[in-house]
mmCIF file of C-alpha atoms and ligand atoms in Angstrom:
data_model
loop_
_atom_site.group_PDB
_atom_site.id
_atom_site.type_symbol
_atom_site.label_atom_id
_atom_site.label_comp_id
_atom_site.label_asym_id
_atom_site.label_seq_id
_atom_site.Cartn_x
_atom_site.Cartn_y
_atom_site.Cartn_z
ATOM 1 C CA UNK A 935 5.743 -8.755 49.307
ATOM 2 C CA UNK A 936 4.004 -12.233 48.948
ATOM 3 C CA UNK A 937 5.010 -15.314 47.362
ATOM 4 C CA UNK A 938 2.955 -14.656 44.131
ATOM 5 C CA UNK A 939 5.187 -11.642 43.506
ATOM 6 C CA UNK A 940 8.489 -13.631 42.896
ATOM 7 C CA UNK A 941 6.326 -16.639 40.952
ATOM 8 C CA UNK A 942 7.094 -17.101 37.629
ATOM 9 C CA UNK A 943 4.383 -16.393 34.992
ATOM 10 C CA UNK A 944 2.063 -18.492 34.822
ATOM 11 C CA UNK A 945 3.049 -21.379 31.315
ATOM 12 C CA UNK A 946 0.868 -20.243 28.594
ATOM 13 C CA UNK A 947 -2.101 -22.600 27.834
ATOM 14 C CA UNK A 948 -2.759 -23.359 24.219
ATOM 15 C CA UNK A 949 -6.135 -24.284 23.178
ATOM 16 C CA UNK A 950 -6.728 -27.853 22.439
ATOM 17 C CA UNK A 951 -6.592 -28.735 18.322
ATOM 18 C CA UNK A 952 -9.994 -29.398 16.582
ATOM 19 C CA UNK A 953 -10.453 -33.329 16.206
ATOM 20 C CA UNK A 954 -11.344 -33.316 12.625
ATOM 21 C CA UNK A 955 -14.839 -35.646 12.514
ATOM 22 C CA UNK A 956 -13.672 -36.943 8.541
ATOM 23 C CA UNK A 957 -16.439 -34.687 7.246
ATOM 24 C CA UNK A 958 -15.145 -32.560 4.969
ATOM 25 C CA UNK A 959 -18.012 -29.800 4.964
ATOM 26 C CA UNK A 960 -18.084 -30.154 8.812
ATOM 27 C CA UNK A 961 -14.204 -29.843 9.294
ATOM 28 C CA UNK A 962 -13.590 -26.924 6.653
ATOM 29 C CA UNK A 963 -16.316 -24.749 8.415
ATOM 30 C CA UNK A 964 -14.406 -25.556 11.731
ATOM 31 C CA UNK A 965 -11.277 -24.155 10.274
ATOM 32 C CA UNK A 966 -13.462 -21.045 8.951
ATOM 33 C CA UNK A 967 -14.606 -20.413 12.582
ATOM 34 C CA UNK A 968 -10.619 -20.463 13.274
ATOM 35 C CA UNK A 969 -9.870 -17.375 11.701
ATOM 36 C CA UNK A 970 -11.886 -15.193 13.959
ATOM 37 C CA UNK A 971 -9.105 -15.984 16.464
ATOM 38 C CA UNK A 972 -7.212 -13.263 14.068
ATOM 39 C CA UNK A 973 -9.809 -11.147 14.448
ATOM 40 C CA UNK A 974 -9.763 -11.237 18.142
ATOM 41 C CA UNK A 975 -6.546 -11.451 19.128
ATOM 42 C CA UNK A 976 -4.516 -8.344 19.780
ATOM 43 C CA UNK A 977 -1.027 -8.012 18.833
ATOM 44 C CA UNK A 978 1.392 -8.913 21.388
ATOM 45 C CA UNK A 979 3.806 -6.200 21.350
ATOM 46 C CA UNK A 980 0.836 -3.640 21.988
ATOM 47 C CA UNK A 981 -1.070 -5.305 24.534
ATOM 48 C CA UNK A 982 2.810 -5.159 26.830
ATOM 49 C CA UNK A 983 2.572 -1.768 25.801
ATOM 50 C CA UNK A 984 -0.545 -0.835 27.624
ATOM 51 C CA UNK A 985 -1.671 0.747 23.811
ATOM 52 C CA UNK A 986 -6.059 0.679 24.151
ATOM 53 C CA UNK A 987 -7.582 -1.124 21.787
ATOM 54 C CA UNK A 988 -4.647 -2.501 19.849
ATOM 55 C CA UNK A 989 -4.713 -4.023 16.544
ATOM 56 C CA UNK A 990 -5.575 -7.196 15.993
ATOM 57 C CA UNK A 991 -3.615 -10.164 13.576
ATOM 58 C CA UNK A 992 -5.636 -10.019 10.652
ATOM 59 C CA UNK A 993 -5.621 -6.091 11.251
ATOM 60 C CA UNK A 994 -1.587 -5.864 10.611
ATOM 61 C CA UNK A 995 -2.194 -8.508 7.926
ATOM 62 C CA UNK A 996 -4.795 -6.768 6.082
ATOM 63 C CA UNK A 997 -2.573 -3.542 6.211
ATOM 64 C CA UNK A 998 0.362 -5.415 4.541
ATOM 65 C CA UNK A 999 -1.842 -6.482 1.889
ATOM 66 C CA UNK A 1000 -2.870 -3.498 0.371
ATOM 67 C CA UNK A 1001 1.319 -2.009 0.985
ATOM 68 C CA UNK A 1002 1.946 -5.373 -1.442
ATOM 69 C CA UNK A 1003 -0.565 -4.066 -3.781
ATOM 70 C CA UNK A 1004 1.128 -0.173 -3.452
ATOM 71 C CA UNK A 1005 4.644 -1.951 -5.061
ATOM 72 C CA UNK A 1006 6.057 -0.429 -8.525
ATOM 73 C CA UNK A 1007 8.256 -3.497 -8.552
ATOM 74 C CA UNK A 1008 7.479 -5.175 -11.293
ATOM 75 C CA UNK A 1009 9.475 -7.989 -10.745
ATOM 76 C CA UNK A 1010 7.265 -9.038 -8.188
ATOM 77 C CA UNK A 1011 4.344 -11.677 -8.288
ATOM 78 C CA UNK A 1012 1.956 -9.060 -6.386
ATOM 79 C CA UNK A 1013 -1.005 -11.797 -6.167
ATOM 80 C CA UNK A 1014 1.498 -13.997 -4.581
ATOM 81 C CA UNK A 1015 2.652 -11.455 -2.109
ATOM 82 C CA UNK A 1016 -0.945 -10.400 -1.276
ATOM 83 C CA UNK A 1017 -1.726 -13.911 -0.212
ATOM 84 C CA UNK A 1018 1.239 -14.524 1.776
ATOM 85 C CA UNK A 1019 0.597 -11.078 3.332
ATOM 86 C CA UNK A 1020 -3.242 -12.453 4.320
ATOM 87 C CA UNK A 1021 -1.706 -16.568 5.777
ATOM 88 C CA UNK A 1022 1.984 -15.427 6.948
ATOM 89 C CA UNK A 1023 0.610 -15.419 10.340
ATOM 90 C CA UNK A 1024 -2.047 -18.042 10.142
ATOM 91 C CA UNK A 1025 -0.268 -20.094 12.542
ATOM 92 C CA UNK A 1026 -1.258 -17.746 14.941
ATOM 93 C CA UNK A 1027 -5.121 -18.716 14.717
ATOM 94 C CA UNK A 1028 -3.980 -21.380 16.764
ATOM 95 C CA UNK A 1029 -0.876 -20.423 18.858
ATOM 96 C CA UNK A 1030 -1.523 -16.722 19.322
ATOM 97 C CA UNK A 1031 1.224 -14.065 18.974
ATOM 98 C CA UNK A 1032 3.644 -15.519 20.686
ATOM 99 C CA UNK A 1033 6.895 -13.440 22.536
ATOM 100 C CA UNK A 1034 9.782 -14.250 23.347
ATOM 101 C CA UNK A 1035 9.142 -12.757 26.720
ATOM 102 C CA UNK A 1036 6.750 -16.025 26.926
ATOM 103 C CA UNK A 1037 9.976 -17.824 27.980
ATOM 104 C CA UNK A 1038 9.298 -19.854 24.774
ATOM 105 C CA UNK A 1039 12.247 -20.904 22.573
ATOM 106 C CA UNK A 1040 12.486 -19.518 19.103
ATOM 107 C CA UNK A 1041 12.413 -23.187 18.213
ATOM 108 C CA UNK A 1042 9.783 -24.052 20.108
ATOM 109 C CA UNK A 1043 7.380 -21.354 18.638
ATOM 110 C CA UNK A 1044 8.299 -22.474 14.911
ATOM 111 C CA UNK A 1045 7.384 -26.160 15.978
ATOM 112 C CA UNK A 1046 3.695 -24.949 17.500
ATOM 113 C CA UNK A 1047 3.074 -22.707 14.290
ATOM 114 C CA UNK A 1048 3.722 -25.683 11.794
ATOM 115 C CA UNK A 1049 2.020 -28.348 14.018
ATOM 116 C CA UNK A 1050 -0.987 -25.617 13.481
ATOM 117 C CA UNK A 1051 -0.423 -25.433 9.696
ATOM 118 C CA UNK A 1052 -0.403 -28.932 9.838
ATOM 119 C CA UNK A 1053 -3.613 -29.124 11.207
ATOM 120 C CA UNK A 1054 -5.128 -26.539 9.480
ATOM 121 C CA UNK A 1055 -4.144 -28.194 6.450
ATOM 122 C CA UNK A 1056 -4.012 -31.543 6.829
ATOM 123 C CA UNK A 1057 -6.526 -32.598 9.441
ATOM 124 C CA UNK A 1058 -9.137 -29.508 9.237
ATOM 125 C CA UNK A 1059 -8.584 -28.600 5.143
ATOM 126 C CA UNK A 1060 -8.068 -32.283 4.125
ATOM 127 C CA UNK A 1061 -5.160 -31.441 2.395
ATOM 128 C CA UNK A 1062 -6.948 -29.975 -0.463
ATOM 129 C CA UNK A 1063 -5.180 -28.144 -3.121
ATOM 130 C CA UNK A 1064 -5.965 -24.962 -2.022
ATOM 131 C CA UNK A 1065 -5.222 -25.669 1.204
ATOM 132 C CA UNK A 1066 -1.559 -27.177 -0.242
ATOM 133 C CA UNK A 1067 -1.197 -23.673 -1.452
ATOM 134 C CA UNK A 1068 -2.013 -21.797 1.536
ATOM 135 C CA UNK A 1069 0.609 -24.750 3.281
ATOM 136 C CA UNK A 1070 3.232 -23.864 0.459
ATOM 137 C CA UNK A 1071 2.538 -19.740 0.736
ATOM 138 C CA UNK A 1072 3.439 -20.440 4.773
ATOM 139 C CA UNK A 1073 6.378 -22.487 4.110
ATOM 140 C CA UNK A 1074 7.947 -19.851 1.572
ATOM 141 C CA UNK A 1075 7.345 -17.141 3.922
ATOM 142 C CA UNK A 1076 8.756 -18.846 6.789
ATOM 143 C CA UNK A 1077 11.650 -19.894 4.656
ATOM 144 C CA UNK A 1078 12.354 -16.367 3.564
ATOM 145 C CA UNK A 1079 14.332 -16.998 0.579
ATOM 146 C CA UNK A 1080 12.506 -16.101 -2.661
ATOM 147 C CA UNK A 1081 12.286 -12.358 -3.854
ATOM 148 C CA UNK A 1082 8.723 -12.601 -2.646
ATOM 149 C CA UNK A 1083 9.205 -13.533 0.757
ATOM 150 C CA UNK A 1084 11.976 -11.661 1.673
ATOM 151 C CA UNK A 1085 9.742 -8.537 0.155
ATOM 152 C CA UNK A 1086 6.422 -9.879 2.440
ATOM 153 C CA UNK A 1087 8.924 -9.759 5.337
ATOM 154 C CA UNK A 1088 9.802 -6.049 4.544
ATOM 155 C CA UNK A 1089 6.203 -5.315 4.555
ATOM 156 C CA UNK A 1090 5.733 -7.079 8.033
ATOM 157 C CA UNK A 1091 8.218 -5.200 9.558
ATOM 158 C CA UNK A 1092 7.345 -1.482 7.657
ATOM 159 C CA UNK A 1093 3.954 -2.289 9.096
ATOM 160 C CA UNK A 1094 4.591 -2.805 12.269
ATOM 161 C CA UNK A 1095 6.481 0.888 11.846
ATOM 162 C CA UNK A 1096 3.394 2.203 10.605
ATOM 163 C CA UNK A 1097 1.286 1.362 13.814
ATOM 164 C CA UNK A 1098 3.952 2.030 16.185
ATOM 165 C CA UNK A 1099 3.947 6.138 14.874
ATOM 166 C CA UNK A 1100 -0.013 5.618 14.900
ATOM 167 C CA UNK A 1101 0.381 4.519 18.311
ATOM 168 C CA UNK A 1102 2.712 7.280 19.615
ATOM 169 C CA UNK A 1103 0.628 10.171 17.815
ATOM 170 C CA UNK A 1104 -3.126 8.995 19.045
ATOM 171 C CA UNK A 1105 -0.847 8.265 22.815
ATOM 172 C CA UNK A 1106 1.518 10.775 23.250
ATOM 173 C CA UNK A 1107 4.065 7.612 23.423
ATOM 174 C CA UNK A 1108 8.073 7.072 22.806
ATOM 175 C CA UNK A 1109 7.856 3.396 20.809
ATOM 176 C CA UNK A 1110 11.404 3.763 19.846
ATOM 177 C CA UNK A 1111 12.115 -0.082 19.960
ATOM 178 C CA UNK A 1112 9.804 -0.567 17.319
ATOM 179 C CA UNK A 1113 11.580 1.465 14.758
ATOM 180 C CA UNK A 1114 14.791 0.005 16.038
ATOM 181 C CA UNK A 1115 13.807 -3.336 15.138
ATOM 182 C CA UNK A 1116 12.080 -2.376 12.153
ATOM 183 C CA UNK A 1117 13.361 -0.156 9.743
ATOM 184 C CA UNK A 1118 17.080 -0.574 10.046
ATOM 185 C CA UNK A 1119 16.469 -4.264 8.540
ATOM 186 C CA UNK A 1120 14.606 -3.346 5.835
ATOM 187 C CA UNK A 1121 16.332 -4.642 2.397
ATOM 188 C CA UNK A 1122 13.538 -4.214 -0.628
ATOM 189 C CA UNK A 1123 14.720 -0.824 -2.283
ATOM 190 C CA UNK A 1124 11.192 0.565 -2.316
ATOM 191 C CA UNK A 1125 9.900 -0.701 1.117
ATOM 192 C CA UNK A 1126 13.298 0.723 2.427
ATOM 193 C CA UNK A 1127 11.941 4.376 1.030
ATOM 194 C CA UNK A 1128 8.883 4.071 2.581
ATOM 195 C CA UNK A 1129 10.807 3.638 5.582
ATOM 196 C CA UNK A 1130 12.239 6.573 5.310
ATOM 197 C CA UNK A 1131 9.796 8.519 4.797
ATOM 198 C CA UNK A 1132 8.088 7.800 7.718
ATOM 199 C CA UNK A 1133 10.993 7.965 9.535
ATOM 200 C CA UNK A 1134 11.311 11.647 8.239
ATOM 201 C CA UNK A 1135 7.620 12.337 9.199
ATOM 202 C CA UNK A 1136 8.391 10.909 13.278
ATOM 203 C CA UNK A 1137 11.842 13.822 13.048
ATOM 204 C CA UNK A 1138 10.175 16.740 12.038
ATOM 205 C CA UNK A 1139 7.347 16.394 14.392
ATOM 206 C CA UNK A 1140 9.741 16.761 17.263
HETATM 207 ZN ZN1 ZN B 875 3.248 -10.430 10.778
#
């Protein structure tokens, strides 16, 4: 055994923030360019996993989008929900998806993600008003406490569900954990039936 075997992982290295030039045009394209980081980057859980080809972020996100459109709840603002389905991981443009295997404090990753909504925002957006809404979709997301949110959340974790059985049909793969912390902490009546019903589908193919 060799000395690299015992070395701690090597400290993630962020990429360095956009300096906004003060051109609006210039600075809002920059941020457009951004996004393909969602396009490109796989989903942490997955990649540990040794899963091919796993989903990207935008991938899960676009998935919870259309389960937000799927509601019967009419007490819902769907629009709402479908937008903070498509930014609740925007941060992550920036940051990447990170783990808490990282060694990185649950603290620690919620002050990266909203200095990268800040700069989003702020220094790349100008603080426009739509980019005040796509700040203010974020912040009620992270803050978890309206109906919507709390429904979004549901969604993030059924969808996660979803892939994992994906995963463990096209694999041949046990992704228990996934499930476990998943679809026991699901709370939104209808999202919790889903949930069950693909939990039903994973028994009876045993
Ligand atoms: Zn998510």
């Amino acid at each position: 055994m060799d000395g690299s075997e015992i070395a701690p992982p090597p400290k993630r290295v962020f990429p360095p923030l956009y300096t906004p030039t003060g051109d609006a045009s210039l600075d809002r394209l920059a941020f457009f360019h951004v996004l393909e980081n969602l396009k490109t980057q796989k989903r942490t859980g997955w990649v540990d996993n040794k899963i091919p080809n796993a989903e990207s972020i935008s991938d899960h996100m676009y998935r919870m989008a259309i389960l937000a459109m799927c509601t019967s709840d009419s007490t819902l603002d769907v629009s709402k929900c479908v937008m903070m389905a498509v930014v609740h991981d925007l941060a992550e443009a920036q940051v990447g998806d990170i783990t808490p295997r990282e060694g990185i404090s649950k603290q620690e990753k919620q002050r990266l993600e909203a200095e990268a909504m800040r700069h989003f925002v702020h220094g790349m957006l100008h603080g426009s008003p739509a980019a005040l809404r796509i700040e203010a979709l974020w912040n009620e997301y992270e803050e978890g406490k309206t109906d919507e949110a709390r429904f979004v959340k549901d969604l993030d974790r059924l969808e996660m569900a979803l892939q994992a059985r994906e995963y463990e049909t096209a694999h041949a793969l046990n992704l228990q954990p996934f499930f476990d912390s998943s679809l026991p902490y699901l709370r939104h009546p209808e999202v919790k039936r889903w949930g069950e019903d693909l939990a039903q589908t994973r028994c009876h193919s045993r």
